[in-house]
XYZ file of C-alpha atoms in Angstrom:
562
model
C 44.887 90.847 118.875
C 47.747 88.651 119.511
C 51.028 89.601 117.660
C 53.661 87.087 116.495
C 56.330 89.455 118.008
C 56.195 92.317 120.265
C 59.399 94.378 120.830
C 59.043 96.297 124.152
C 60.771 99.393 125.520
C 63.128 100.308 122.695
C 63.756 103.794 121.014
C 62.314 103.547 117.591
C 64.209 105.333 114.959
C 62.041 104.876 111.883
C 64.299 105.887 109.066
C 62.634 109.161 108.182
C 65.378 111.295 109.911
C 62.840 112.285 112.706
C 64.064 112.025 116.287
C 63.769 108.661 117.985
C 60.750 107.993 120.098
C 60.356 105.393 122.859
C 57.743 102.895 121.666
C 56.902 99.268 121.202
C 56.676 97.471 117.886
C 53.989 94.667 117.105
C 54.568 92.414 114.094
C 52.044 90.150 112.533
C 52.427 87.918 109.540
C 55.917 89.484 108.701
C 54.639 92.964 108.680
C 54.867 95.844 111.155
C 51.299 96.039 112.539
C 51.565 98.719 115.312
C 54.006 101.283 116.707
C 53.171 102.731 120.008
C 52.388 101.550 123.614
C 51.388 97.890 123.300
C 50.142 95.993 126.407
C 49.997 92.507 125.134
C 53.211 90.381 125.136
C 52.810 88.542 121.836
C 53.618 84.991 121.011
C 57.359 86.101 121.210
C 58.678 89.117 123.042
C 62.009 90.983 122.998
C 62.921 93.452 125.699
C 64.812 96.140 123.784
C 65.446 98.310 127.009
C 68.638 100.342 126.391
C 68.551 99.808 122.506
C 67.309 101.494 119.419
C 64.924 99.656 116.946
C 65.426 100.647 113.456
C 64.483 99.399 109.944
C 66.954 96.798 108.449
C 69.730 98.207 106.578
C 69.733 97.924 102.674
C 72.873 97.328 100.742
C 72.465 98.304 97.110
C 76.053 97.231 95.906
C 76.708 93.711 96.173
C 78.063 90.703 94.143
C 76.303 87.968 96.088
C 74.952 86.454 92.977
C 77.013 83.178 93.547
C 77.249 83.204 97.196
C 73.405 83.104 97.560
C 73.578 79.513 96.076
C 75.701 78.035 98.976
C 75.512 80.608 101.883
C 72.096 80.620 103.525
C 73.114 83.181 105.984
C 74.244 85.999 103.632
C 77.305 86.440 105.604
C 79.090 88.881 106.429
C 76.213 91.259 105.536
C 73.696 89.804 107.939
C 76.128 90.391 110.953
C 76.021 94.115 110.220
C 72.251 94.601 110.199
C 71.717 94.268 106.526
C 68.352 92.746 105.742
C 68.318 93.316 101.893
C 70.894 93.345 99.343
C 70.989 94.129 95.532
C 73.292 92.005 93.372
C 74.374 91.922 89.803
C 76.345 95.211 90.035
C 79.005 96.294 87.582
C 77.684 94.243 84.540
C 78.360 90.956 86.488
C 75.503 88.522 86.831
C 75.264 84.678 86.581
C 72.658 84.802 83.961
C 71.977 84.525 81.223
C 74.447 81.705 80.467
C 74.228 78.883 77.950
C 74.785 75.412 79.527
C 77.864 74.920 77.146
C 79.238 78.346 77.682
C 79.175 78.982 81.439
C 82.815 79.374 81.619
C 82.454 82.743 79.850
C 80.368 84.198 82.713
C 82.968 82.846 85.060
C 85.698 84.565 83.024
C 83.908 87.909 83.687
C 83.824 87.304 87.280
C 86.907 85.440 88.713
C 89.472 88.178 88.523
C 87.519 91.448 88.261
C 85.520 90.395 91.378
C 87.810 87.953 93.127
C 85.282 85.055 92.839
C 87.302 81.778 92.306
C 86.244 79.561 89.509
C 87.029 76.601 91.940
C 84.527 78.080 94.436
C 81.950 78.581 91.760
C 82.453 75.098 90.472
C 82.143 73.521 94.002
C 79.223 75.658 95.254
C 76.759 76.172 92.444
C 74.406 73.659 90.869
C 73.707 75.357 87.557
C 69.976 74.808 87.102
C 69.435 77.811 84.796
C 70.315 79.339 81.453
C 68.086 82.459 81.228
C 67.785 85.148 83.704
C 64.133 84.292 84.672
C 65.319 80.834 85.557
C 68.131 82.226 87.585
C 65.614 84.264 89.560
C 63.511 81.062 90.153
C 66.747 79.328 91.367
C 67.427 82.209 93.937
C 63.647 82.126 94.872
C 63.964 78.405 95.751
C 67.141 78.859 97.999
C 66.796 78.971 101.683
C 68.152 82.367 102.789
C 68.170 84.608 105.842
C 68.114 87.985 104.100
C 66.309 89.343 101.099
C 67.888 89.586 97.668
C 67.146 91.702 94.503
C 69.005 91.188 91.246
C 70.170 93.193 88.196
C 70.903 91.580 84.889
C 74.675 92.326 83.905
C 75.780 93.659 80.706
C 78.762 91.285 80.468
C 76.546 88.375 80.848
C 74.213 89.691 78.228
C 77.134 90.037 75.750
C 78.404 86.562 76.276
C 74.799 85.069 75.950
C 74.406 86.936 72.620
C 77.931 86.739 71.264
C 80.003 84.061 72.827
C 83.630 84.389 72.705
C 83.223 87.447 70.287
C 82.014 89.388 73.338
C 85.621 89.839 74.534
C 86.870 91.176 71.208
C 84.137 92.828 69.040
C 81.250 95.428 69.084
C 77.834 93.926 68.838
C 76.066 93.488 65.456
C 72.419 94.453 65.115
C 71.470 90.887 65.429
C 73.618 90.501 68.842
C 71.892 93.736 69.991
C 68.412 92.399 69.287
C 69.295 89.125 71.289
C 70.493 91.254 74.231
C 67.434 93.447 74.108
C 65.152 90.487 74.105
C 66.914 88.860 77.049
C 66.904 92.172 79.005
C 63.179 92.638 78.373
C 62.454 89.046 79.692
C 64.653 89.666 82.685
C 62.776 92.892 83.632
C 59.403 91.248 83.184
C 60.565 88.412 85.435
C 61.828 90.640 88.164
C 65.221 92.203 87.392
C 65.484 95.588 89.162
C 67.562 96.914 86.410
C 70.620 96.687 84.129
C 74.311 97.147 84.883
C 77.587 97.591 83.116
C 81.190 98.345 83.549
C 83.313 100.804 81.538
C 85.992 100.655 84.121
C 89.696 99.609 83.538
C 89.639 98.080 86.923
C 87.572 95.163 85.586
C 89.708 92.702 83.516
C 89.787 89.001 83.006
C 92.426 86.460 84.216
C 94.100 86.587 80.752
C 94.473 90.475 80.855
C 91.575 91.301 78.574
C 88.721 93.730 79.330
C 85.565 92.153 80.685
C 82.910 91.783 78.039
C 80.998 94.956 78.814
C 83.953 97.287 78.209
C 83.892 96.194 74.518
C 80.456 97.522 74.101
C 80.043 101.025 72.244
C 78.240 103.735 73.962
C 75.486 103.367 71.443
C 74.988 99.905 72.701
C 74.637 100.906 76.164
C 72.310 103.594 75.150
C 70.068 101.234 73.317
C 69.763 98.811 76.231
C 69.022 101.608 78.744
C 66.639 102.981 76.298
C 64.628 99.638 76.454
C 64.278 100.132 80.141
C 63.182 103.630 79.468
C 60.548 102.226 77.088
C 59.196 99.859 79.478
C 59.300 102.289 82.302
C 61.173 100.103 84.789
C 64.587 99.495 86.138
C 67.646 101.213 87.397
C 70.757 101.676 85.398
C 74.018 101.095 87.497
C 77.569 101.354 86.004
C 81.159 101.252 87.025
C 82.327 104.508 85.199
C 85.578 105.009 83.169
C 88.682 106.907 84.548
C 87.483 109.946 82.756
C 84.647 110.323 85.263
C 87.045 111.492 88.064
C 89.894 112.630 85.914
C 91.900 115.666 86.934
C 91.325 116.919 83.454
C 88.169 118.925 83.279
C 87.517 118.168 79.525
C 87.615 114.432 80.269
C 85.222 114.710 83.285
C 82.855 116.824 81.113
C 82.806 114.293 78.406
C 81.993 111.491 80.589
C 79.303 113.631 82.440
C 77.742 114.804 79.168
C 77.300 111.197 78.115
C 75.380 110.380 81.278
C 73.372 113.559 81.185
C 72.130 112.888 77.798
C 71.291 109.193 78.555
C 69.372 110.103 81.854
C 67.466 112.853 80.123
C 66.609 110.914 76.888
C 65.612 107.747 78.519
C 64.171 108.820 81.901
C 65.867 105.969 83.543
C 67.446 106.472 87.080
C 71.280 106.173 86.986
C 73.603 105.133 89.960
C 77.230 104.860 90.264
C 79.872 104.974 93.080
C 80.749 108.543 94.506
C 83.876 108.241 96.430
C 85.053 111.917 96.128
C 83.989 115.315 95.256
C 84.796 115.010 91.691
C 82.476 112.098 91.185
C 79.564 114.092 92.589
C 79.852 116.552 89.732
C 78.374 113.923 87.387
C 75.526 113.337 89.771
C 74.831 117.135 90.137
C 74.991 117.569 86.317
C 72.284 114.781 85.815
C 69.758 116.149 88.342
C 70.236 119.795 87.156
C 69.386 118.590 83.705
C 66.167 117.042 84.968
C 67.503 113.429 84.935
C 67.256 111.022 87.863
C 70.440 109.875 89.607
C 71.775 108.836 92.929
C 75.403 108.194 94.086
C 76.577 105.287 96.175
C 78.925 106.240 98.924
C 81.329 104.525 101.263
C 81.968 105.146 104.922
C 85.808 104.651 105.217
C 86.959 104.378 101.547
C 87.677 101.120 99.786
C 91.175 99.511 100.904
C 93.027 96.499 100.019
C 93.479 94.123 103.031
C 96.615 92.140 103.019
C 98.357 89.415 105.285
C 100.519 86.499 104.903
C 97.422 84.303 105.338
C 95.742 85.941 102.324
C 97.829 87.910 99.865
C 100.749 90.336 100.215
C 101.778 93.032 98.011
C 104.947 91.274 97.081
C 103.466 87.918 95.970
C 103.889 88.562 92.218
C 107.708 89.237 92.500
C 109.804 86.107 91.572
C 111.534 85.335 94.780
C 108.332 86.174 96.948
C 106.158 84.076 94.536
C 108.434 81.045 95.258
C 108.270 81.756 98.944
C 104.567 82.174 99.021
C 103.853 78.858 97.234
C 104.989 77.081 100.418
C 103.193 76.261 103.576
C 103.297 78.892 106.122
C 105.582 77.114 108.527
C 108.181 76.725 105.685
C 107.840 80.368 104.907
C 108.389 81.110 108.642
C 111.773 79.081 108.515
C 112.851 80.808 105.209
C 112.061 84.329 106.691
C 114.164 83.614 109.663
C 117.132 82.927 107.403
C 119.070 86.241 107.277
C 120.247 86.051 103.725
C 116.957 84.892 102.344
C 115.264 87.731 104.334
C 117.716 90.357 102.874
C 117.099 89.247 99.416
C 113.348 89.315 99.865
C 113.472 92.923 101.330
C 115.604 94.030 98.475
C 113.169 92.579 95.821
C 110.308 94.242 97.590
C 111.889 97.547 97.166
C 113.368 97.070 93.591
C 111.252 94.430 91.874
C 109.032 95.052 88.945
C 105.375 95.068 90.074
C 102.617 94.229 87.511
C 99.573 96.269 86.931
C 97.013 95.503 89.659
C 93.288 95.225 88.820
C 90.359 95.835 91.060
C 91.057 95.310 94.593
C 94.229 93.250 93.986
C 97.258 94.031 96.195
C 99.404 96.438 94.509
C 102.998 98.006 94.972
C 102.991 99.145 98.602
C 103.065 102.881 99.418
C 104.510 102.624 102.989
C 103.224 106.152 103.626
C 99.679 105.020 102.783
C 99.782 101.417 103.888
C 98.431 101.095 107.605
C 98.629 98.534 110.230
C 95.165 97.232 110.696
C 94.964 96.317 114.440
C 91.635 98.003 115.601
C 88.230 98.215 113.892
C 88.501 102.069 113.747
C 90.989 104.692 112.869
C 93.332 106.045 113.501
C 95.527 103.297 111.924
C 99.415 104.019 112.119
C 101.184 103.792 108.833
C 103.918 101.372 108.142
C 106.261 104.274 107.393
C 105.447 105.847 110.836
C 106.048 102.637 112.901
C 109.128 101.689 110.831
C 110.757 105.120 111.464
C 109.713 104.764 115.286
C 111.378 101.452 115.464
C 114.273 102.528 113.131
C 113.800 99.445 110.811
C 113.093 99.111 107.031
C 109.397 99.112 106.270
C 109.520 95.494 104.679
C 111.683 94.299 107.711
C 108.806 95.793 109.924
C 106.186 93.917 107.823
C 107.968 90.648 108.212
C 108.602 91.091 111.898
C 104.986 91.884 112.825
C 103.756 89.048 110.667
C 106.086 86.580 112.347
C 105.327 87.823 115.822
C 101.472 87.423 115.182
C 101.713 83.989 113.532
C 100.923 85.648 110.361
C 97.600 87.067 111.362
C 98.863 90.718 111.119
C 96.674 92.664 108.711
C 97.729 95.690 106.585
C 95.483 98.003 104.539
C 96.256 100.265 101.532
C 93.539 102.587 100.244
C 92.238 101.958 96.691
C 89.826 105.122 96.880
C 89.890 108.264 98.802
C 89.798 107.851 102.717
C 90.051 111.674 103.256
C 87.560 112.949 105.751
C 86.417 115.797 103.337
C 85.758 113.322 100.482
C 83.890 110.924 102.628
C 81.847 113.348 104.544
C 80.867 115.477 101.385
C 79.868 112.325 99.441
C 77.708 111.085 102.357
C 76.084 114.257 103.108
C 75.102 114.880 99.465
C 71.315 115.004 99.177
C 71.345 112.470 96.350
C 73.440 109.661 97.794
C 72.922 106.600 99.739
C 75.718 104.884 101.828
C 75.715 101.397 100.307
C 78.779 100.318 98.543
C 80.007 97.245 100.233
C 80.838 94.887 97.321
C 79.841 92.101 99.405
C 80.247 88.619 97.730
C 83.253 89.898 95.787
C 86.830 90.625 96.716
C 86.227 88.276 99.699
C 89.863 87.742 100.474
C 90.945 91.289 99.408
C 88.666 93.821 101.164
C 86.290 93.690 104.238
C 83.569 96.024 103.491
C 80.438 94.210 104.597
C 80.866 96.323 107.719
C 80.526 99.825 106.167
C 77.075 100.267 107.848
C 78.430 99.459 111.364
C 81.409 101.650 110.720
C 79.130 104.512 109.945
C 77.302 103.994 113.149
C 80.325 103.492 115.437
C 82.903 105.809 113.867
C 80.930 108.748 112.185
C 78.020 108.758 114.620
C 79.519 107.704 118.045
C 83.194 108.633 117.787
C 83.221 111.643 115.480
C 79.719 112.860 116.008
C 79.512 114.023 112.418
C 76.046 112.618 111.990
C 73.129 112.028 114.371
C 72.043 108.421 114.775
C 68.701 109.445 113.059
C 70.713 110.987 109.939
C 72.844 107.969 109.630
C 69.899 105.394 109.849
C 68.157 107.190 107.093
C 71.202 106.891 104.881
C 71.190 103.187 105.166
C 67.616 102.484 105.226
C 65.010 104.899 103.692
C 67.519 106.467 101.209
C 68.576 103.162 99.395
C 64.892 101.902 99.761
C 63.783 104.971 97.797
C 66.485 104.783 95.282
C 65.838 101.163 94.284
C 62.022 101.427 94.635
C 61.522 99.063 97.584
C 58.331 100.631 98.546
C 57.662 98.493 101.660
C 61.063 98.545 103.119
C 63.391 101.031 104.529
C 60.863 102.627 107.194
C 59.745 101.372 110.423
C 56.052 102.167 109.909
C 52.701 100.132 110.071
C 52.262 98.107 107.000
C 55.889 97.788 106.121
C 57.889 94.603 105.961
C 59.119 93.487 109.476
C 62.906 93.747 108.624
C 64.362 95.314 111.711
C 67.420 95.809 113.736
C 67.723 96.170 117.665
C 71.141 97.387 118.691
C 72.973 99.393 121.403
C 74.266 102.747 119.995
C 77.028 102.615 122.560
C 78.664 99.412 121.518
C 77.528 98.835 117.878
C 80.495 98.528 115.454
C 82.555 96.082 113.423
C 84.884 93.616 114.951
C 88.274 92.726 113.466
C 88.118 90.496 110.479
C 89.717 87.018 110.540
C 90.818 84.690 107.785
C 88.612 81.514 107.335
C 88.409 78.712 104.794
C 84.793 78.289 104.631
C 84.145 78.769 100.848
C 83.027 76.016 98.586
C 86.187 73.944 98.106
C 87.903 75.416 101.124
C 88.700 78.669 99.555
C 89.559 81.546 101.858
C 87.826 84.738 102.691
C 87.868 87.546 105.357
C 85.077 87.028 107.936
C 84.029 90.155 109.904
C 81.272 90.238 112.384
C 79.783 93.020 114.651
C 79.135 94.027 118.236
C 76.195 95.659 119.776
C 73.299 93.846 118.058
C 70.581 92.332 120.269
C 68.770 90.997 117.203
C 68.400 91.439 113.540
C 64.933 90.494 112.281
C 63.753 89.544 108.625
C 59.987 89.174 107.897
C 59.326 89.117 111.601
C 61.856 86.289 112.246
C 65.127 86.687 114.092
C 68.027 85.671 111.877
C 70.866 87.039 114.209
C 70.431 86.851 117.881
C 73.155 88.511 119.964
C 75.658 88.366 117.176
C 74.983 84.694 116.364
C 73.159 83.409 113.412
C 69.954 81.496 113.963
C 68.381 78.673 111.977
C 65.539 80.698 110.597
C 65.470 81.468 106.861
C 62.868 83.895 106.233
C 64.632 85.919 103.393
C 62.733 86.500 99.932
C 63.619 87.285 96.532
C 62.529 90.893 95.799
C 61.271 91.173 92.200
C 61.326 94.498 90.252
C 58.204 96.531 89.398
C 57.323 94.837 86.201
C 57.067 91.351 87.881
C 55.334 92.774 90.776
C 52.729 94.456 88.894
C 51.757 91.370 86.945
């Protein structure tokens, strides 16, 4: 037999958690055909000497619903070994959407997920209204990686209710319309249904996104439809009570989810960034429900710079400054009296409420200089004290000295080792919360998989390589029901990574203006990869994207069974 591709001389880490074994991998017709000692060369060969060969990484929490329409690569995910993503999280999907009311879907997205309406208008050719039509549009797109999609609650509400979705509870007729659209979506291939109850999700006019207006009975009814059909995962962005310091608030939030999981039989998933959030996960599983948490390898943090956004941008004098081109800003910042006034306002100005990953009032004890891909990152307060300057003065100096490329990070969720390690080690979690496709100029978390491998495996040695690979391959594949992915075994899809454990890791992000309409984003690549392979085709070769587009739409179980 002649294989399409043979990978020779690598150490195979198959995703099960078992120790790696030196073996070759033979690929035929997009599938893994043989793992062992292979004598023939194949039509193409890769020498993986000094590298490990693993399943492709699976990211279950992205917002690439719009990006897939203009970005064939699936960047930055593709550079970090991600071969399959799940989009439509937190209640945000681009369908269903009436042709004359698409702005309602955009309203849900643009602030909550930092997806500009200008980029959406320039980058999307809206050829759909219903969710099945959206899936067909995704299926037609050329793409390097694989995509699976949820249907979002906010989109369902605006489909059924129009403007009323942002101000009212649903009527019986509204709920009937939503239920019908949900059922159609699941039969067409949606992998589940998502919602947000989180105050972090608001519109540009400071209203809650549509899903936050839903009663819990509405949520129960829609999740119950998935239970009736026996298909789909329910994902939600939880309310503040879920991780409240008040035990009664946490218990109330947990009780709602426990009853929902137990009564419907639907698997439930949500972000688990600290030990408190794990309590809800444990409560569901102890009651006989199915649930899995989504963890993060470093904690979500807002990334700021003069080339993107600064924490001070909403203050009046800073807002005037930041509206000018960078060179004009430089001249003004070099003017002593203007600089003193800006520093004073940065300390004493009135900061508005920040939403989602927006830059917020700086805490200089927690705000770090982001100069290397891995911790430790010195805080602004530490460096300012060392140099005996004001923290804002330090930020201005560093920014001027680096032509405004200096990056700063301020945590939005816990970055404590204990929280991160406890969450990642929990038996019912997967390490899979990048938010890729959203917050593209605010955070840079498409790299959480390579951060896990470089920092927690190589630098800290908190996990073996085999343990870490399982958390980003087999664990998310099992959670989302991708039965032919997540393991490097015969018969599985040939989605693979080949990388050097000694050098794999994220590189520093840079600011680029490559979104539709010239909008900006943070672009972050990775080091150490020899190849990333999807369906037997190499999509990234030594860190550079190729011209192959083997990615597929992965449809949910109801469509797959038809």
